[in-house]
Amino acid sequence: ARPPAPRARGGACVAAAGTSGEGASGECRVLPLPRSGQGLRELSSQKKFDEIKKANQAAAKKLVEDQFSSSSEDDEEDAEVKQGKILAKTFTIYTSQTDGDASELERTRQYMNEAFQSGAMTCLICIASVKRNQAVWSCCGCFCIFHLVCIQKWAKDSLFLVSSPLTDDDFGKKDYPWPCPKCRFEYKRSETPSRYYCYCGKVENPTLDPWLVPHSCGQICEREFKPSCGHKCLLLCHPGPCPPCPKMVTTTCHCKKAKPVPRRCSAKEWSCRLPCGRTLPCGQHACENSCHAGDCQPCPRVSKQRCICGRQTAERLCASPQWQCDQVCGKPLPCGNHTCEQVCHAGPCGDCPRSGKRSCPCEKSKFTLPCTEDVPTCGDSCDKVLECGIHKCSQRCHRGPCEICRQEVEKQCRCGKHTKRMPCHKPYLCETKCTKIRDCQKHQCRRKCCSGNCPPCDQVCGRTLGCRNHKCPSGCHRGSCNPCPETVDVKCNCGKTVIKVPCGRERTIKPPKCKQLCSRPPTCHHSTQEKHYCHFGRCPPCRQSCQKTLTCGHLCPVSCHDEALVKQTGLHQSAGPWEQPSEPAFIQTALPCPPCEVPIPVECLGQHEVSPLPCHSANPYSCKRLCGRLLDCQNHTCMKECHLVTKLNGSADGKKAGPECSQCEEECTKSRPSGCPHRCVLPCHPGDCPSCLQMLKIKCHCKLSVLYIECLKLTCADLKEKELLISCKNQCPKELPCGHRCKEICHSGSCPLNCSQKVKLRCLCKRLKKEIQCSKIQEGQVSLECDALCKEMKRKASEIKEAEAKAAIEEEKRRQQAELEAFENRLKGRRKNKRRKDEVEVEQSSWQKYKNLIMLPMFGVAIVMV
């Protein structure tokens, strides 16, 4: 017999381990509890089981919803809203001074956005992100932010590298600066940061506040503007440069002519655009430029000015009156033997440079000689120090430079290790290579015959930078290398949106938000998916209309349900709250389309409207409107509620009243003909109304006469007949543009422009005249040309002018010929006392000979014309 299995606590399931039969299969048996209190325990266990099961299902549902929803986008939107509120709070005081204008805050806004964005601010020294809770330091030149520890180490290393080549005597005597790693702005040793301050420098170790800009104290900045204007920054403590000053000041223009006006302090320098008018440095002219800042430009005018010596005159700019010509002075010197050799100078020429006592070439002897004689050599040795700086010239006193030193001496090489006897003027360099370590403390000098002052190392550093991607391209140096200058592109999923980050940060920076549409293929039955932005991970569920064809022929109008979340129930019964479900509580599956709910158009009993009704209830109905069918009077409609109308035999018109419709009892309300103000005398009737025979009182076109016309004639007449009926048959009193009265009979509209009045027209020379119709002259169609006699008179007048001009030219030629012959006679060398006047016979010109014959007929013709 098999021994009984031990009883499990709380009626649990215990497996009996056996070697054969049912025991080997791991059979589970529930052992009965004692009868006392057994029902109460079963109820409490089942209640706890149900509670834990519900909690697990709720957790699974929340997990699925988080997985298939865009909760991350909502969180990002909430962060952007919070960031916008902080920025608005920071800019409130500034925008209150500018009436809400924030156009000058774009640069500061960019620095603040980088401070909020995770991973946007990077320390260029350690290539790591600058976090909100870390101590930082901001450069006042480029406003770049570094870790406080990193910038302290950088400053210490920079000062050590600068001061290491100094000797012990020079160390500490000069305050060497250290540079910013980015902009190279230099700071003194005393300006090395030692404590963590906020951006404005008021608060030490500012507390971390999620509703403030990171590393900000939340107080007003109050830093002085650059350039200084006397005001202070109004923003809350912020990174980056301060914006321009928003204060309003009253200031005048550059030239001080305009009245003072209120302007922004950052733009208080302004121009009134009027001429400057200040006297230029030339002292003669005034500045003609528009109102400007600073000194006036040089005078741009040109005037004739003499050179310094006064020999030449040239047109030059008024702003530079002093100038030199190229001529040598040439004035005789006081000695009387030489002339001044200076070029165009002012003042006296001075004494002769060869007068007085003069020295020999070796400057040992002095002579007093006339300026016409050269100083002789003294015959003594030269004794001038040669170029070597050690020996003297052994030649006799001589003119010109001394020769090179040719004495043999024992010279020492530059490094001081070897000596050799050789000419003094030749340098001596040995072949020994220097073994000293250069300033990089890594490589030897290896220069031949080095003097000990080894040059800086010329090799490339080549150490791996902090980015772990590149090597240092600088020359070999001590200390830490500069930050990596390269940038890396971080792309979105589609690769169209790219941001540049410092090299080494591409593995930790978040990808940029892409504004391009996602280009992935849809996962449902649609050919295209909904438009949404580029992203990583799975696409959001499709929200387009299903549009599948149903059995009735309509399309499914609900949202796409190919990937619907469906809750699984009854597939697996958990053994206890400790057991994890083997499958998720919600799965994605394709659901069938719902029953067709497309409305079917159904017409009402009176055929007034078509209402959408489901297919199964598409029956005629009453729409509760008025019937509206046309009654026998053909003017009114049936006023009964929508009802069934029996169609008479042969009546195909669906709008005509039937026997069930009401009868018309109204008066005639048809519209009268255009222009008839009278009503119809008959009751409501079909067809046209009878003609109106009443008289109308109306004014004519010219508004001078009153006419009585029968209403029928006026309403039935066409436009031409109406024109005749309304006319009073008198002449139109209106005046034409030319000044004459209109000749037409009373008419409507504007008068015709073709005036028939006769006016006189003359030719250009005013000799001929003719009467022409006024309208033709206004249109420019007629012109009176000069006849042959007019042209003949013009031709003769022009011939007279040409003859006079020709005679004057011939007279000038004769005068010039006479002067030329007189000049040639003077050049033949005749004696002055026997010189006689050359008699030049001047022949009369053609005009002088025949002017009487030409002018007499012309005067006769003129008298006849008058």
CSV table of C-alpha atoms in Angstrom, one decimal, residues 347-616:
chain,number,residue,atom,x,y,z
A,347,GLY,CA,61.8,127.1,-46.0
A,348,PRO,CA,65.5,128.0,-46.6
A,349,CYS,CA,67.9,125.5,-48.2
A,350,GLY,CA,70.5,125.8,-45.4
A,351,ASP,CA,74.3,125.8,-45.6
A,352,CYS,CA,76.4,123.9,-48.0
A,353,PRO,CA,76.9,120.3,-46.7
A,354,ARG,CA,80.6,120.5,-47.7
A,355,SER,CA,81.4,123.7,-45.8
A,356,GLY,CA,83.1,123.8,-42.4
A,357,LYS,CA,85.5,121.2,-40.8
A,358,ARG,CA,85.4,117.8,-42.5
A,359,SER,CA,87.0,114.5,-41.4
A,360,CYS,CA,89.1,112.1,-43.4
A,361,PRO,CA,87.6,108.6,-44.1
A,362,CYS,CA,89.1,107.1,-40.9
A,363,GLU,CA,87.8,110.2,-38.9
A,364,LYS,CA,91.3,110.7,-37.2
A,365,SER,CA,92.2,114.0,-38.9
A,366,LYS,CA,90.0,117.0,-39.6
A,367,PHE,CA,90.6,119.6,-42.4
A,368,THR,CA,89.2,123.0,-43.2
A,369,LEU,CA,88.9,123.2,-47.0
A,370,PRO,CA,86.8,125.0,-49.5
A,371,CYS,CA,83.7,123.3,-50.5
A,372,THR,CA,85.0,122.8,-54.0
A,373,GLU,CA,87.8,120.5,-52.8
A,374,ASP,CA,87.5,116.9,-51.6
A,375,VAL,CA,89.0,115.8,-48.2
A,376,PRO,CA,92.2,113.8,-48.8
A,377,THR,CA,93.2,110.6,-46.9
A,378,CYS,CA,95.5,111.1,-43.9
A,379,GLY,CA,97.9,108.2,-44.6
A,380,ASP,CA,97.4,106.7,-41.1
A,381,SER,CA,96.0,103.2,-40.5
A,382,CYS,CA,92.2,102.8,-40.7
A,383,ASP,CA,91.7,101.0,-37.3
A,384,LYS,CA,88.0,100.6,-37.8
A,385,VAL,CA,86.3,97.6,-36.0
A,386,LEU,CA,85.6,94.9,-38.6
A,387,GLU,CA,82.3,93.0,-38.9
A,388,CYS,CA,83.6,90.3,-36.6
A,389,GLY,CA,83.6,92.8,-33.8
A,390,ILE,CA,87.1,91.7,-32.5
A,391,HIS,CA,89.8,92.8,-34.9
A,392,LYS,CA,90.5,96.2,-36.6
A,393,CYS,CA,91.2,97.2,-40.2
A,394,SER,CA,95.0,97.2,-40.9
A,395,GLN,CA,94.8,99.2,-44.2
A,396,ARG,CA,95.7,102.8,-44.6
A,397,CYS,CA,93.0,105.4,-44.4
A,398,HIS,CA,90.7,104.7,-47.4
A,399,ARG,CA,87.4,105.5,-48.8
A,400,GLY,CA,84.6,102.9,-49.0
A,401,PRO,CA,83.8,99.9,-46.7
A,402,CYS,CA,86.6,97.8,-45.0
A,403,GLU,CA,87.3,94.3,-46.2
A,404,ILE,CA,86.3,91.1,-44.3
A,405,CYS,CA,88.4,89.9,-41.4
A,406,ARG,CA,90.9,87.4,-42.7
A,407,GLN,CA,92.9,86.6,-39.5
A,408,GLU,CA,93.1,83.0,-38.4
A,409,VAL,CA,91.8,82.4,-34.9
A,410,GLU,CA,90.9,79.3,-32.8
A,411,LYS,CA,87.1,79.3,-32.9
A,412,GLN,CA,84.7,77.3,-30.7
A,413,CYS,CA,81.6,75.7,-32.2
A,414,ARG,CA,78.1,76.7,-31.2
A,415,CYS,CA,77.5,73.9,-28.8
A,416,GLY,CA,81.0,74.5,-27.1
A,417,LYS,CA,82.2,70.9,-27.5
A,418,HIS,CA,84.9,71.4,-30.2
A,419,THR,CA,87.5,74.0,-31.3
A,420,LYS,CA,89.2,74.6,-34.6
A,421,ARG,CA,91.7,77.2,-36.2
A,422,MET,CA,90.1,78.9,-39.1
A,423,PRO,CA,89.5,82.4,-40.7
A,424,CYS,CA,87.7,84.8,-38.3
A,425,HIS,CA,84.8,85.6,-40.7
A,426,LYS,CA,83.7,82.0,-41.2
A,427,PRO,CA,81.3,80.4,-38.7
A,428,TYR,CA,82.1,77.0,-37.1
A,429,LEU,CA,79.4,74.4,-36.7
A,430,CYS,CA,80.3,70.8,-35.6
A,431,GLU,CA,78.4,67.6,-36.6
A,432,THR,CA,77.5,66.6,-33.0
A,433,LYS,CA,73.7,66.2,-32.5
A,434,CYS,CA,72.0,67.6,-29.5
A,435,THR,CA,70.7,65.0,-27.0
A,436,LYS,CA,68.6,67.4,-24.8
A,437,ILE,CA,64.8,66.7,-24.3
A,438,ARG,CA,62.6,69.4,-25.9
A,439,ASP,CA,59.8,71.2,-24.1
A,440,CYS,CA,57.4,68.4,-24.8
A,441,GLN,CA,59.5,66.2,-22.4
A,442,LYS,CA,59.3,63.3,-24.9
A,443,HIS,CA,61.6,63.8,-27.9
A,444,GLN,CA,65.3,64.7,-28.2
A,445,CYS,CA,66.4,67.9,-30.0
A,446,ARG,CA,68.7,66.0,-32.6
A,447,ARG,CA,69.8,69.4,-34.1
A,448,LYS,CA,73.5,69.7,-35.2
A,449,CYS,CA,75.7,71.9,-33.0
A,450,CYS,CA,72.8,73.1,-30.8
A,451,SER,CA,73.5,76.2,-28.6
A,452,GLY,CA,71.3,74.8,-25.8
A,453,ASN,CA,68.2,76.9,-26.6
A,454,CYS,CA,66.4,74.0,-28.3
A,455,PRO,CA,63.4,75.0,-30.5
A,456,PRO,CA,59.9,73.7,-29.8
A,457,CYS,CA,59.1,70.1,-30.8
A,458,ASP,CA,57.9,69.9,-34.4
A,459,GLN,CA,56.3,66.5,-34.2
A,460,VAL,CA,52.6,65.8,-34.1
A,461,CYS,CA,51.1,64.9,-30.7
A,462,GLY,CA,49.0,61.9,-32.0
A,463,ARG,CA,47.4,61.1,-28.6
A,464,THR,CA,43.8,59.8,-28.6
A,465,LEU,CA,41.5,62.6,-27.6
A,466,GLY,CA,38.6,62.4,-25.1
A,467,CYS,CA,36.2,61.5,-27.9
A,468,ARG,CA,38.0,58.2,-28.4
A,469,ASN,CA,37.6,58.7,-32.2
A,470,HIS,CA,40.4,61.1,-33.3
A,471,LYS,CA,44.0,61.8,-32.4
A,472,CYS,CA,45.4,65.2,-31.3
A,473,PRO,CA,46.5,67.1,-34.5
A,474,SER,CA,48.5,69.7,-32.5
A,475,GLY,CA,52.2,69.8,-32.1
A,476,CYS,CA,53.8,67.6,-29.5
A,477,HIS,CA,53.0,69.2,-26.1
A,478,ARG,CA,52.8,68.6,-22.4
A,479,GLY,CA,49.6,68.3,-20.4
A,480,SER,CA,46.1,67.4,-21.6
A,481,CYS,CA,45.2,67.9,-25.2
A,482,ASN,CA,42.6,70.5,-26.4
A,483,PRO,CA,39.0,69.3,-26.9
A,484,CYS,CA,38.3,67.5,-30.2
A,485,PRO,CA,37.4,70.1,-32.8
A,486,GLU,CA,35.3,67.7,-34.9
A,487,THR,CA,31.5,67.4,-34.9
A,488,VAL,CA,29.4,64.3,-35.6
A,489,ASP,CA,26.0,64.1,-37.3
A,490,VAL,CA,23.2,62.5,-35.3
A,491,LYS,CA,20.4,61.5,-37.6
A,492,CYS,CA,16.7,60.6,-37.1
A,493,ASN,CA,15.3,57.2,-38.3
A,494,CYS,CA,14.9,58.4,-41.9
A,495,GLY,CA,18.2,60.3,-42.0
A,496,LYS,CA,16.8,63.6,-43.2
A,497,THR,CA,17.0,65.5,-40.0
A,498,VAL,CA,20.6,65.9,-38.7
A,499,ILE,CA,22.0,67.7,-35.7
A,500,LYS,CA,25.7,68.3,-35.0
A,501,VAL,CA,27.1,67.3,-31.6
A,502,PRO,CA,30.7,67.3,-30.3
A,503,CYS,CA,32.6,64.3,-31.3
A,504,GLY,CA,32.2,61.5,-28.7
A,505,ARG,CA,28.6,62.5,-27.7
A,506,GLU,CA,26.9,60.7,-30.6
A,507,ARG,CA,26.5,57.5,-28.5
A,508,THR,CA,24.6,59.2,-25.6
A,509,ILE,CA,22.7,62.0,-27.3
A,510,LYS,CA,19.0,61.6,-28.1
A,511,PRO,CA,18.2,61.5,-31.8
A,512,PRO,CA,16.6,64.8,-33.1
A,513,LYS,CA,12.9,65.2,-33.6
A,514,CYS,CA,12.2,64.9,-37.3
A,515,LYS,CA,9.5,66.9,-39.0
A,516,GLN,CA,9.5,64.6,-42.1
A,517,LEU,CA,6.7,62.1,-42.6
A,518,CYS,CA,7.2,58.5,-41.8
A,519,SER,CA,8.0,56.5,-45.0
A,520,ARG,CA,7.5,52.9,-43.7
A,521,PRO,CA,5.0,50.7,-45.5
A,522,PRO,CA,1.6,50.2,-43.8
A,523,THR,CA,1.0,47.0,-41.8
A,524,CYS,CA,-2.8,46.8,-42.5
A,525,HIS,CA,-4.7,46.4,-45.8
A,526,HIS,CA,-4.5,50.0,-46.8
A,527,SER,CA,-2.2,51.1,-49.6
A,528,THR,CA,-0.9,54.1,-47.6
A,529,GLN,CA,-0.8,54.8,-43.9
A,530,GLU,CA,-1.8,57.9,-42.0
A,531,LYS,CA,0.6,60.8,-42.1
A,532,HIS,CA,2.8,61.0,-39.0
A,533,TYR,CA,6.3,62.2,-38.3
A,534,CYS,CA,9.4,60.1,-38.5
A,535,HIS,CA,10.0,58.0,-35.4
A,536,PHE,CA,11.8,55.0,-34.0
A,537,GLY,CA,10.0,51.8,-33.0
A,538,ARG,CA,6.6,50.6,-34.3
A,539,CYS,CA,4.2,52.9,-36.1
A,540,PRO,CA,1.0,53.9,-34.3
A,541,PRO,CA,-2.2,52.0,-35.0
A,542,CYS,CA,-4.0,52.9,-38.2
A,543,ARG,CA,-6.9,55.2,-37.8
A,544,GLN,CA,-8.1,55.3,-41.4
A,545,SER,CA,-11.5,54.2,-42.5
A,546,CYS,CA,-11.7,50.4,-43.2
A,547,GLN,CA,-13.4,50.8,-46.6
A,548,LYS,CA,-13.8,47.0,-47.2
A,549,THR,CA,-16.7,46.0,-49.4
A,550,LEU,CA,-19.6,44.4,-47.3
A,551,THR,CA,-22.1,41.8,-48.5
A,552,CYS,CA,-24.7,44.5,-49.3
A,553,GLY,CA,-22.2,46.3,-51.5
A,554,HIS,CA,-21.5,49.2,-49.2
A,555,LEU,CA,-18.0,50.1,-47.8
A,556,CYS,CA,-17.2,49.6,-44.1
A,557,PRO,CA,-17.0,53.1,-42.5
A,558,VAL,CA,-15.5,52.3,-39.1
A,559,SER,CA,-11.8,52.8,-38.3
A,560,CYS,CA,-9.3,50.2,-39.5
A,561,HIS,CA,-9.5,47.1,-37.2
A,562,ASP,CA,-6.8,44.9,-38.8
A,563,GLU,CA,-4.7,45.3,-35.6
A,564,ALA,CA,-7.3,45.8,-32.9
A,565,LEU,CA,-6.5,45.0,-29.3
A,566,VAL,CA,-8.6,42.2,-28.1
A,567,LYS,CA,-8.9,40.9,-24.5
A,568,GLN,CA,-8.4,37.1,-24.2
A,569,THR,CA,-10.8,35.5,-21.7
A,570,GLY,CA,-11.3,31.9,-20.7
A,571,LEU,CA,-8.2,30.5,-22.5
A,572,HIS,CA,-6.2,29.7,-19.4
A,573,GLN,CA,-7.3,29.4,-15.8
A,574,SER,CA,-4.6,30.5,-13.3
A,575,ALA,CA,-3.8,28.1,-10.5
A,576,GLY,CA,-3.1,31.0,-8.1
A,577,PRO,CA,-2.2,34.6,-7.9
A,578,TRP,CA,1.5,33.7,-7.9
A,579,GLU,CA,1.3,32.2,-11.4
A,580,GLN,CA,2.1,34.6,-14.3
A,581,PRO,CA,-0.1,34.3,-17.3
A,582,SER,CA,1.6,32.5,-20.2
A,583,GLU,CA,0.0,34.9,-22.8
A,584,PRO,CA,-0.8,38.6,-22.6
A,585,ALA,CA,-4.3,39.7,-21.6
A,586,PHE,CA,-4.6,41.7,-24.9
A,587,ILE,CA,-3.5,40.7,-28.3
A,588,GLN,CA,-3.5,42.3,-31.7
A,589,THR,CA,-5.9,40.6,-34.1
A,590,ALA,CA,-8.0,41.4,-37.2
A,591,LEU,CA,-11.7,41.8,-36.3
A,592,PRO,CA,-14.6,41.2,-38.8
A,593,CYS,CA,-16.4,44.3,-40.1
A,594,PRO,CA,-19.6,45.3,-38.1
A,595,PRO,CA,-23.1,44.9,-39.6
A,596,CYS,CA,-23.9,47.4,-42.3
A,597,GLU,CA,-25.4,50.6,-40.9
A,598,VAL,CA,-25.3,52.6,-44.2
A,599,PRO,CA,-28.5,54.7,-44.4
A,600,ILE,CA,-30.7,54.1,-47.4
A,601,PRO,CA,-32.4,57.2,-49.0
A,602,VAL,CA,-36.2,56.9,-48.5
A,603,GLU,CA,-38.7,59.5,-50.0
A,604,CYS,CA,-41.6,60.8,-47.9
A,605,LEU,CA,-45.3,60.5,-48.9
A,606,GLY,CA,-45.4,64.0,-50.3
A,607,GLN,CA,-42.1,63.6,-52.1
A,608,HIS,CA,-40.5,66.5,-50.2
A,609,GLU,CA,-37.4,65.0,-48.8
A,610,VAL,CA,-35.3,61.9,-48.8
A,611,SER,CA,-34.2,60.8,-45.4
A,612,PRO,CA,-31.4,58.3,-44.6
A,613,LEU,CA,-32.9,55.2,-43.0
A,614,PRO,CA,-31.4,51.8,-42.3
A,615,CYS,CA,-31.9,49.2,-45.0
A,616,HIS,CA,-34.4,47.1,-43.0
